[in-house]
XYZ file of N, CA and C in Angstrom:
771
model
N 0.848 -0.987 -0.299
C -0.018 0.130 -0.197
C 0.887 1.326 -0.283
N 0.421 2.014 -0.612
C 1.145 3.387 -0.432
C -0.081 4.916 -0.265
N 0.962 5.728 0.141
C 0.667 7.178 0.405
C 1.220 8.362 -0.643
N 0.303 8.990 -1.131
C 0.514 10.814 -1.822
C 0.168 11.370 -0.879
N 1.137 12.591 -0.350
C 0.574 13.576 -0.232
C 0.462 14.570 -0.459
N -0.481 15.321 -0.940
C -0.585 16.493 -1.927
C -1.253 17.857 -1.175
N -0.251 18.706 -1.635
C -0.830 19.880 -1.179
C -2.175 20.605 -1.480
N -2.152 21.431 -1.595
C -3.895 22.380 -1.299
C -3.599 22.074 -2.751
N -2.809 22.930 -3.778
C -3.191 22.924 -5.506
C -2.504 21.937 -6.318
N -1.772 20.746 -5.348
C -1.164 19.493 -5.851
C -0.411 19.630 -6.712
N 0.263 20.614 -6.312
C 2.046 21.246 -6.904
C 3.204 20.312 -6.010
N 2.985 20.083 -4.900
C 3.684 19.114 -4.266
C 2.990 17.534 -3.990
N 4.487 16.533 -3.966
C 3.702 15.535 -3.925
C 4.931 14.559 -3.103
N 4.470 13.709 -2.214
C 5.337 12.941 -1.409
C 4.833 11.596 -1.748
N 5.766 10.581 -2.037
C 4.878 9.246 -2.228
C 5.587 8.385 -0.893
N 5.363 7.501 -0.106
C 5.622 7.261 0.801
C 4.678 5.363 0.510
N 6.223 4.425 0.744
C 5.624 3.136 0.592
C 5.024 2.563 1.867
N 3.835 2.360 1.829
C 3.317 1.710 3.420
C 3.872 0.359 3.803
N 3.986 -0.286 2.735
C 4.416 -1.680 3.124
C 6.180 -1.728 4.479
N 6.567 -0.679 4.377
C 7.324 -0.702 5.272
C 6.741 -0.829 7.050
N 7.810 -1.300 7.395
C 6.955 -1.547 8.604
C 6.668 -0.326 9.367
N 6.429 -0.026 9.983
C 5.525 1.409 11.233
C 5.210 0.763 12.587
N 6.118 1.506 13.774
C 5.895 1.197 14.717
C 4.594 0.669 15.958
N 3.932 1.965 15.295
C 2.175 2.166 15.708
C 2.011 0.491 15.456
N 1.854 -0.058 14.686
C 1.370 -0.861 14.482
C 1.537 -2.277 13.708
N 2.930 -2.177 14.709
C 3.836 -3.527 14.547
C 4.025 -4.223 13.075
N 5.347 -4.958 13.325
C 5.062 -5.681 12.171
C 3.992 -6.636 11.704
N 4.391 -6.672 9.988
C 3.395 -7.511 9.451
C 3.445 -8.790 9.200
N 2.569 -9.630 10.208
C 2.664 -11.162 10.094
C 3.309 -11.856 9.037
N 3.955 -12.986 8.937
C 3.840 -14.094 7.828
C 3.115 -14.547 6.775
N 1.677 -14.670 7.099
C 0.713 -15.357 6.582
C 0.449 -14.600 5.613
N 1.390 -14.745 4.575
C 1.070 -13.267 3.512
C 0.654 -14.494 2.507
N -0.225 -15.373 2.393
C -0.890 -16.106 1.198
C -1.692 -15.767 0.264
N -2.418 -16.346 -0.626
C -3.270 -15.695 -1.373
C -4.293 -14.988 -1.188
N -4.824 -14.116 -2.239
C -5.863 -13.101 -1.891
C -7.164 -14.092 -1.392
N -7.679 -12.971 -0.699
C -8.992 -13.277 -0.093
C -9.617 -14.550 -0.651
N -9.599 -15.598 0.083
C -10.494 -16.933 -0.377
C -11.268 -17.387 -0.035
N -12.102 -16.925 0.810
C -13.037 -17.449 1.626
C -12.408 -17.532 3.274
N -13.740 -18.029 4.098
C -13.053 -18.332 5.282
C -12.182 -19.314 5.397
N -11.308 -19.730 6.230
C -10.049 -20.601 6.926
C -10.713 -21.170 8.172
N -11.954 -22.028 8.462
C -12.152 -22.219 9.358
C -11.691 -23.573 10.503
N -11.208 -24.406 9.570
C -10.688 -25.514 10.006
C -12.131 -27.067 9.482
N -12.196 -27.901 10.119
C -13.430 -28.559 10.030
C -14.504 -28.046 9.229
N -14.957 -28.433 8.622
C -16.538 -28.119 7.959
C -17.279 -28.308 8.888
N -18.513 -27.413 9.157
C -19.404 -27.356 10.511
C -19.028 -27.778 11.481
N -17.600 -28.160 11.835
C -17.313 -28.306 13.279
C -17.450 -26.718 14.165
N -17.507 -25.706 13.522
C -17.711 -24.640 13.909
C -17.336 -23.743 14.953
N -16.272 -24.740 15.257
C -15.333 -23.664 16.508
C -14.841 -21.859 15.908
N -15.991 -21.496 15.398
C -14.864 -20.526 15.067
C -14.667 -19.151 15.574
N -14.577 -19.526 17.188
C -13.871 -18.537 17.814
C -14.880 -17.633 18.163
N -14.494 -17.151 19.858
C -15.210 -15.995 20.213
C -16.089 -14.719 19.810
N -14.864 -14.453 18.881
C -15.964 -13.152 18.386
C -16.776 -13.418 16.978
N -17.667 -12.229 17.065
C -18.758 -12.361 15.733
C -18.170 -12.180 14.654
N -18.779 -13.371 13.794
C -17.875 -13.531 12.339
C -19.429 -12.849 11.695
N -19.452 -12.351 10.778
C -19.896 -11.954 9.412
C -19.252 -12.477 8.419
N -19.569 -13.787 7.957
C -18.682 -14.173 6.780
C -19.279 -14.136 5.583
N -18.078 -13.406 5.136
C -18.335 -12.704 3.664
C -17.720 -12.855 2.721
N -17.828 -14.057 2.377
C -17.166 -14.775 1.147
C -16.720 -14.399 -0.001
N -16.184 -14.035 -0.975
C -16.612 -12.729 -2.408
C -16.735 -13.940 -3.623
N -17.192 -15.356 -3.324
C -16.900 -16.478 -4.445
C -18.331 -17.392 -4.058
N -19.034 -16.751 -5.197
C -20.401 -17.113 -4.786
C -20.844 -18.493 -4.933
N -19.788 -19.422 -5.914
C -19.903 -20.984 -5.399
C -20.054 -21.585 -4.393
N -19.258 -20.605 -3.081
C -19.959 -21.153 -2.149
C -20.563 -21.023 -1.462
N -21.918 -20.739 -1.833
C -22.754 -20.797 -1.166
C -23.553 -22.040 -0.962
N -23.765 -22.887 -2.118
C -24.357 -24.387 -1.816
C -23.330 -25.154 0.000
N -22.419 -24.207 0.058
C -22.023 -25.108 1.143
C -22.051 -23.979 2.732
N -22.907 -23.303 2.397
C -22.769 -22.233 3.386
C -24.246 -22.893 4.246
N -24.547 -22.846 5.738
C -25.286 -23.253 6.300
C -26.434 -22.446 5.799
N -27.706 -22.613 6.069
C -28.870 -21.855 5.728
C -28.806 -21.046 6.753
N -29.657 -19.497 5.992
C -29.413 -18.503 6.938
C -29.916 -18.057 8.143
N -29.299 -18.028 8.831
C -29.440 -17.646 10.559
C -28.546 -18.355 10.772
N -27.764 -19.876 10.547
C -27.582 -20.874 10.892
C -26.254 -20.561 11.394
N -25.563 -20.881 12.526
C -24.152 -20.619 12.924
C -23.835 -22.248 13.360
N -22.350 -22.192 13.257
C -21.862 -23.550 13.922
C -22.001 -23.521 15.617
N -22.706 -22.482 16.001
C -23.188 -23.135 17.441
C -24.409 -22.576 18.179
N -25.238 -22.834 18.946
C -25.846 -22.333 19.496
C -25.954 -20.812 19.561
N -27.125 -20.008 19.151
C -27.137 -18.908 20.133
C -27.818 -18.202 21.070
N -27.273 -17.677 21.803
C -28.047 -17.295 23.367
C -29.242 -16.902 22.823
N -30.415 -16.709 23.955
C -31.323 -16.074 23.475
C -31.427 -14.446 23.316
N -31.894 -13.782 22.540
C -31.879 -12.575 21.734
C -30.279 -12.283 21.624
N -29.475 -12.766 21.612
C -27.928 -12.498 21.115
C -28.045 -12.422 19.804
N -26.801 -11.612 18.533
C -27.372 -11.323 17.343
C -26.198 -12.770 17.133
N -26.790 -12.759 15.796
C -25.786 -13.946 15.366
C -24.286 -14.097 15.289
N -23.629 -15.176 15.706
C -22.324 -15.241 15.892
C -21.581 -15.478 14.409
N -22.247 -16.158 13.327
C -21.481 -16.574 11.885
C -23.093 -15.915 11.115
N -22.807 -15.979 10.185
C -23.688 -15.567 9.365
C -23.296 -16.141 8.117
N -24.465 -16.661 7.089
C -23.809 -17.204 5.764
C -23.219 -16.033 4.798
N -22.528 -16.539 4.198
C -21.506 -15.330 3.525
C -22.314 -15.432 2.525
N -23.017 -16.090 2.058
C -23.987 -15.924 0.656
C -25.130 -15.088 0.801
N -24.817 -14.788 2.096
C -26.996 -13.960 1.835
C -26.580 -12.506 2.334
N -26.768 -11.822 1.507
C -26.692 -10.031 1.498
C -27.006 -9.697 2.595
N -27.576 -9.936 3.361
C -28.078 -9.446 4.540
C -27.057 -9.336 5.347
N -26.169 -10.418 5.577
C -24.563 -10.434 6.465
C -24.155 -9.442 6.428
N -23.755 -9.219 5.335
C -23.208 -7.570 4.892
C -23.960 -6.480 5.863
N -25.492 -6.180 5.295
C -26.375 -5.272 5.718
C -26.163 -5.069 7.086
N -25.601 -6.311 7.684
C -25.640 -6.305 9.203
C -24.624 -5.848 9.308
N -23.633 -6.050 8.718
C -22.059 -5.130 9.200
C -22.212 -3.857 8.878
N -23.069 -3.233 7.503
C -23.288 -1.848 7.589
C -24.095 -1.253 8.786
N -25.050 -2.101 9.005
C -25.846 -1.586 9.983
C -24.991 -1.084 11.448
N -23.992 -2.096 11.581
C -23.229 -1.941 12.685
C -22.574 -0.369 12.866
N -21.954 -0.337 11.773
C -21.124 0.781 11.205
C -21.686 2.157 11.026
N -22.959 1.985 10.860
C -24.418 3.312 10.952
C -24.274 3.477 12.056
N -24.521 2.856 13.141
C -24.444 2.669 14.577
C -23.619 3.329 15.580
N -22.709 3.829 14.608
C -21.697 3.277 15.638
C -20.561 2.634 16.753
N -20.873 1.850 16.268
C -20.133 -0.108 16.488
C -18.717 0.184 15.795
N -18.237 -0.110 16.323
C -16.587 -1.566 15.794
C -16.798 -2.566 14.795
N -16.272 -2.476 13.950
C -16.527 -3.749 13.083
C -15.278 -4.293 12.223
N -14.558 -5.154 12.316
C -13.106 -5.334 11.317
C -13.721 -6.051 10.535
N -12.986 -5.886 9.338
C -13.153 -6.372 7.658
C -11.988 -6.071 7.169
N -11.451 -7.188 5.963
C -10.854 -7.243 5.462
C -10.149 -6.059 4.241
N -9.082 -6.162 3.550
C -8.587 -4.844 2.934
C -7.404 -5.986 2.257
N -6.613 -5.063 1.002
C -6.248 -5.963 0.138
C -4.873 -6.300 1.121
N -4.911 -5.588 1.786
C -3.242 -5.984 2.430
C -3.477 -6.951 3.927
N -4.151 -6.337 5.188
C -4.329 -6.859 6.067
C -6.203 -6.110 6.578
N -6.425 -6.710 7.869
C -7.718 -6.497 8.763
C -7.694 -5.282 9.303
N -8.983 -4.319 8.983
C -9.251 -3.038 9.661
C -10.099 -3.238 11.134
N -9.527 -2.304 11.419
C -10.922 -1.903 13.132
C -11.349 -0.568 12.317
N -12.590 -0.777 11.867
C -13.424 0.413 11.156
C -14.358 0.817 11.905
N -14.999 1.878 12.269
C -15.715 2.643 12.969
C -15.958 3.880 11.476
N -17.039 4.537 11.953
C -17.877 5.601 11.062
C -16.721 6.875 11.229
N -16.472 7.552 9.980
C -15.353 8.684 10.062
C -15.726 9.747 10.680
N -17.386 10.136 10.472
C -17.837 11.121 10.191
C -18.188 11.255 12.151
N -18.142 10.212 13.004
C -18.534 10.225 14.157
C -17.777 10.348 15.313
N -16.601 11.094 15.713
C -15.494 10.841 16.785
C -15.726 10.315 18.131
N -16.778 10.737 18.841
C -17.248 8.950 19.590
C -17.029 7.748 19.247
N -17.213 7.449 17.887
C -17.405 6.382 17.217
C -15.780 5.654 16.954
N -15.409 6.591 16.611
C -13.685 6.915 16.387
C -12.714 6.646 17.476
N -13.123 7.422 18.274
C -12.355 7.603 20.234
C -12.443 5.872 20.192
N -13.436 4.734 19.897
C -13.871 3.439 20.627
C -12.356 2.716 19.676
N -12.030 3.092 18.207
C -11.156 2.401 17.505
C -9.505 2.792 18.305
N -9.496 3.895 18.753
C -8.035 4.211 19.783
C -8.020 3.542 21.069
N -9.598 2.996 21.840
C -9.559 2.789 23.018
C -9.377 1.060 23.238
N -9.920 0.635 22.076
C -9.375 -0.687 21.522
C -8.110 -0.929 21.098
N -7.444 -0.489 20.460
C -6.448 -0.949 20.119
C -5.280 -0.362 21.080
N -5.614 0.999 22.085
C -4.253 1.330 23.096
C -3.320 2.187 21.787
N -3.904 2.866 20.859
C -3.403 4.049 19.869
C -3.608 4.982 20.114
N -2.282 5.600 20.532
C -2.162 7.294 21.193
C -3.131 8.176 20.097
N -3.840 9.180 20.237
C -4.881 9.461 19.651
C -4.862 10.771 18.717
N -3.604 10.734 18.932
C -2.367 11.936 17.649
C -2.082 11.245 16.750
N -2.253 9.283 16.116
C -1.954 9.129 15.617
C -2.859 9.025 14.484
N -3.116 9.247 13.033
C -3.978 9.646 12.415
C -4.509 8.234 12.180
N -5.834 8.443 11.364
C -6.189 7.287 11.113
C -6.449 7.164 9.546
N -6.298 6.377 8.073
C -6.934 6.233 7.385
C -8.440 6.117 7.123
N -9.413 6.927 5.835
C -10.600 6.866 6.080
C -10.385 5.730 5.064
N -11.605 4.969 4.651
C -11.896 4.676 4.133
C -13.125 4.994 3.279
N -13.082 4.910 1.728
C -14.479 5.287 0.822
C -14.565 4.408 -0.237
N -15.962 4.416 -0.669
C -15.968 3.697 -1.719
C -15.997 4.233 -3.050
N -15.602 5.802 -2.936
C -15.229 6.126 -3.755
C -14.875 7.502 -4.075
N -14.613 8.277 -4.832
C -13.749 9.574 -5.175
C -14.567 10.921 -4.550
N -15.805 10.631 -5.300
C -17.046 11.360 -4.627
C -17.566 11.443 -3.349
N -17.124 10.152 -2.219
C -17.176 10.082 -0.914
C -15.883 10.889 -0.216
N -14.919 10.530 -1.245
C -13.756 11.042 -0.664
C -13.868 12.534 -0.541
N -13.970 13.225 -1.723
C -14.420 14.597 -1.531
C -14.633 15.446 -0.689
N -16.026 14.613 0.157
C -16.791 15.213 1.211
C -15.650 15.244 2.157
N -14.714 14.736 2.134
C -13.688 15.003 3.737
C -12.726 16.337 3.370
N -12.355 16.192 2.318
C -11.510 17.266 1.459
C -11.556 18.480 1.591
N -11.198 19.063 2.320
C -10.921 20.930 2.099
C -11.320 21.319 0.709
N -10.090 20.503 -0.212
C -9.987 21.082 -1.879
C -9.839 19.763 -2.205
N -9.585 19.251 -3.619
C -9.597 18.208 -4.367
C -8.970 18.204 -5.469
N -7.070 18.530 -5.128
C -6.424 18.819 -6.377
C -6.289 18.278 -7.802
N -6.227 18.708 -8.930
C -6.577 18.131 -10.171
C -5.572 17.034 -9.976
N -4.215 17.352 -9.467
C -3.736 15.640 -9.243
C -4.251 14.492 -8.533
N -5.030 15.105 -7.246
C -5.444 13.819 -6.350
C -6.833 13.321 -7.256
N -7.369 14.062 -8.236
C -8.276 13.277 -9.260
C -7.733 12.400 -10.418
N -7.135 12.647 -10.903
C -5.811 12.027 -12.089
C -5.555 10.715 -10.724
N -4.863 10.652 -9.984
C -4.325 9.513 -9.226
C -5.765 9.354 -8.765
N -6.865 9.035 -8.180
C -7.930 8.218 -7.825
C -8.216 7.661 -9.162
N -8.230 8.485 -9.996
C -9.068 8.109 -11.696
C -8.016 6.600 -11.867
N -6.740 6.694 -11.816
C -6.257 5.787 -12.379
C -5.562 4.324 -11.252
N -5.820 5.017 -9.783
C -5.827 3.822 -9.101
C -6.291 3.327 -7.935
N -7.507 4.229 -8.166
C -8.633 3.700 -7.153
C -9.708 2.995 -7.834
N -10.235 2.215 -7.570
C -10.152 1.005 -5.746
C -8.926 0.410 -6.191
N -7.728 0.478 -4.804
C -6.432 -0.069 -4.907
C -5.802 0.206 -3.348
N -4.998 -0.215 -3.668
C -4.265 0.426 -1.838
C -3.087 1.174 -1.862
N -3.519 2.726 -2.494
C -3.424 3.953 -2.134
C -3.856 4.858 -1.275
N -3.212 5.609 -0.727
C -4.070 6.328 0.482
C -3.440 7.696 -0.581
N -4.292 8.707 -0.572
C -4.501 9.983 -0.352
C -4.357 11.117 0.278
N -3.258 11.917 0.817
C -3.455 12.561 2.123
C -3.641 14.149 1.189
N -5.106 15.138 1.793
C -5.039 16.321 1.542
C -5.731 16.759 2.919
N -5.838 17.951 2.113
C -6.437 19.051 3.084
C -7.586 18.462 3.533
N -7.935 18.561 5.078
C -9.076 18.200 5.474
C -10.324 19.141 5.567
N -11.620 18.935 5.413
C -12.531 19.802 5.645
C -12.688 19.984 7.114
N -12.369 21.550 7.096
C -13.131 22.163 8.531
C -14.418 21.307 9.464
N -13.969 21.139 10.924
C -15.184 20.476 11.164
C -15.722 18.794 11.258
N -14.432 18.200 10.219
C -15.041 17.025 10.028
C -13.726 15.842 9.805
N -14.437 14.889 10.477
C -13.143 13.649 10.885
C -11.948 14.162 11.707
N -12.327 14.996 12.462
C -11.314 15.581 13.494
C -10.537 14.255 14.353
N -11.412 13.778 14.972
C -10.641 12.740 15.578
C -10.380 11.325 14.777
N -10.230 11.077 13.501
C -9.849 10.325 12.767
C -8.468 10.516 12.297
N -8.447 12.614 11.854
C -6.904 13.023 11.545
C -6.279 13.085 12.684
N -7.130 12.903 13.596
C -5.863 12.892 14.782
C -5.566 14.177 15.284
N -6.584 15.122 15.343
C -6.687 16.635 14.967
C -5.878 17.327 14.357
N -5.542 16.747 12.820
C -4.400 17.277 11.854
C -4.919 18.219 10.990
N -4.957 18.978 10.288
C -5.264 19.547 9.306
C -5.587 18.634 7.593
N -4.613 17.868 7.650
C -5.009 16.831 6.831
C -5.542 15.694 6.987
N -5.597 15.240 6.297
C -6.424 13.323 5.829
C -6.096 12.686 5.123
N -5.896 11.234 5.418
C -5.458 10.305 4.362
C -7.073 9.365 4.015
N -6.944 9.706 2.517
C -7.872 8.773 2.235
C -7.870 7.261 1.223
N -8.718 6.335 1.935
C -8.153 5.220 0.353
C -9.583 4.939 0.179
N -9.655 4.329 -0.892
C -10.821 3.537 -1.718
C -10.309 2.183 -1.948
N -10.609 0.888 -1.242
C -9.870 -0.275 -1.199
C -9.923 -0.919 -2.084
N -9.714 -1.655 -2.716
C -10.399 -3.083 -3.734
C -10.214 -4.022 -3.708
N -10.266 -4.396 -2.414
C -11.081 -5.520 -1.568
C -12.933 -6.049 -2.251
N -13.084 -6.575 -2.675
C -14.838 -6.509 -3.367
C -15.330 -6.491 -2.143
N -15.403 -7.260 -0.977
C -15.621 -7.553 -0.006
C -15.408 -6.085 0.699
N -14.659 -5.316 1.096
C -14.544 -4.026 1.865
C -15.283 -2.992 1.138
N -15.144 -3.120 -0.384
C -15.685 -2.304 -1.098
C -17.425 -2.199 -1.209
N -17.861 -3.899 -0.838
C -19.054 -3.606 -1.027
C -19.570 -3.389 0.414
N -19.263 -3.528 1.399
C -19.528 -2.620 2.738
C -19.199 -1.255 2.570
N -18.616 -0.852 2.072
C -18.226 0.524 2.320
C -19.756 1.214 1.458
N -20.052 0.877 0.456
C -21.354 1.309 -0.138
C -22.380 1.017 0.422
N -22.673 -0.276 1.051
C -23.767 -0.512 1.746
C -23.611 0.159 3.156
N -22.519 0.457 3.852
C -22.679 1.956 5.167
C -23.191 2.800 4.134
N -22.458 3.412 3.354
C -22.693 4.239 2.165
C -24.130 5.053 2.497
N -24.616 4.106 1.884
C -26.636 3.785 1.599
C -27.160 4.228 2.617
N -26.624 3.618 4.439
C -26.920 3.959 5.187
C -26.264 4.980 5.905
N -25.695 5.917 5.196
C -25.677 7.232 5.964
C -24.129 7.727 6.209
N -23.074 6.575 5.859
C -22.015 6.630 6.285
C -20.891 6.793 5.317
N -20.550 8.300 5.378
C -19.830 8.315 4.462
C -18.303 8.251 4.238
N -18.007 7.315 5.431
C -16.292 6.701 4.968
C -16.353 6.196 6.794
N -15.144 4.947 6.203
C -14.921 4.577 7.712
C -13.397 5.066 7.895
N -13.341 5.435 9.177
C -11.831 5.415 9.561
C -11.603 4.033 9.732
N -9.849 3.326 9.726
C -9.500 1.930 10.122
C -8.164 1.839 9.911
N -7.775 1.399 11.114
C -6.572 1.275 10.900
C -6.341 -0.455 10.950
N -5.025 -0.921 11.245
C -4.880 -2.226 11.569
C -5.608 -3.173 12.681
N -6.110 -3.898 12.184
C -6.877 -4.698 13.379
C -6.319 -5.210 14.191
N -5.461 -4.397 15.591
C -4.975 -5.388 16.159
C -4.324 -4.101 17.189
N -3.988 -4.806 18.332
C -3.540 -3.403 19.357
C -1.862 -2.894 19.170
N -2.048 -1.966 19.714
C -0.841 -1.400 19.714
C 0.215 -1.727 19.888
N 1.028 -1.884 18.736
C 2.424 -2.250 18.297
C 2.617 -3.902 18.146
N 1.381 -4.554 18.184
C 1.360 -5.739 17.450
C 1.002 -5.870 16.470
N 1.132 -7.586 15.881
C 1.462 -7.869 14.957
C 0.119 -7.891 13.878
N 0.225 -7.398 12.636
C -1.134 -6.744 11.895
C -1.607 -7.911 11.258
N -3.242 -8.074 11.373
C -3.244 -9.210 11.339
C -4.068 -9.362 9.430
N -4.108 -10.448 8.888
C -4.040 -10.687 7.639
C -5.252 -11.992 7.640
N -5.851 -12.672 8.612
C -6.875 -13.034 8.934
C -7.813 -12.723 9.717
N -9.358 -13.520 9.649
C -10.669 -13.128 10.514
C -9.720 -13.660 11.963
N -8.876 -14.794 12.072
C -8.888 -15.758 13.131
C -7.601 -14.581 14.362
N -6.487 -14.173 13.196
C -5.569 -13.477 14.137
C -6.439 -12.008 14.617
N -7.513 -11.489 14.183
C -8.445 -10.046 14.984
C -8.955 -11.443 16.102
N -9.730 -12.626 15.837
C -10.160 -12.764 17.075
C -9.374 -12.785 17.959
N -7.902 -13.555 17.943
C -6.746 -13.848 19.088
C -6.714 -12.239 19.849
N -6.941 -11.436 18.969
C -6.376 -10.045 19.793
C -7.619 -9.093 20.666
N -8.601 -9.630 19.753
C -10.144 -8.568 20.614
C -10.856 -9.845 20.900
N -10.913 -11.077 20.792
C -12.001 -11.564 21.310
C -13.371 -11.522 20.968
N -14.402 -11.389 21.684
C -15.353 -11.378 21.785
C -16.480 -9.860 21.838
N -15.140 -8.910 21.981
C -15.723 -7.772 22.348
C -15.935 -6.709 20.567
N -15.306 -7.502 19.563
C -15.537 -7.006 18.271
C -15.784 -8.229 17.394
N -16.797 -7.389 16.283
C -17.737 -7.808 15.372
C -16.630 -8.079 14.079
N -16.819 -8.553 13.921
C -15.594 -9.426 12.410
C -16.438 -9.720 11.354
N -16.015 -9.272 10.301
C -16.520 -9.114 9.033
C -15.678 -10.202 8.145
N -15.668 -11.679 7.854
C -14.854 -12.273 7.597
C -14.508 -12.835 6.069
N -13.879 -12.465 4.945
C -13.423 -12.788 3.980
C -12.054 -12.987 3.922
N -11.274 -14.040 4.603
C -10.742 -15.215 4.252
C -9.349 -14.574 4.803
N -8.046 -14.847 4.060
C -6.824 -14.327 3.890
C -6.462 -13.534 3.319
N -6.025 -12.689 3.292
C -5.429 -11.356 2.783
C -4.165 -11.552 2.361
N -4.241 -10.637 0.967
C -2.710 -11.195 0.206
C -1.964 -10.213 1.277
């Protein structure tokens, strides 16, 4: 993943390779396999999906026939509890994930590189939950994930011509554009800075989640990696579970590349 920092008029540009290790997020793990292929659960139907709330988001329609019936998980749900595992072939699973973001809850979801820990970026109280869960200093800015360039412009005080060309050329994809932030919006996600990092991920499940959240009034999702501060960045839902347990909902898209 890469960052490009633009001046207000787009005349200055700084490119940063985000694949390098950053102390605030810890080292990338070694589980760099193939692109998200679906969940890696272990024995079929064995169901021990772990304590976290999983929203199974396979992007392979052919797996639909293997998924359990709608609303059925690998273990019995407590009366009144939200489902622990939702059918990945059911669009309503994605809708429930978007609903949780719209309600100001945290949600882990996959991107091309690692799983992100997301909250709606326009709600500073929701974003504060990210910093609290990770133990991350609040002056460390977060990237805001958007579904398209129109959403990105919502957060920008200005949108330089170079930003427009870069977005058209490389979005969706692992490129972050840093532009002047619109005053009064996403200050928590920006760590109080006057600029904001914007990214339109190319992962199909992440993109679908952002579009579904946008339909519910969420203009963008702030999301660092879904690990505690200084620990290994997760590339599977199981890694996220080992960090946060039952305290976090996870939209499972399999192993990230």
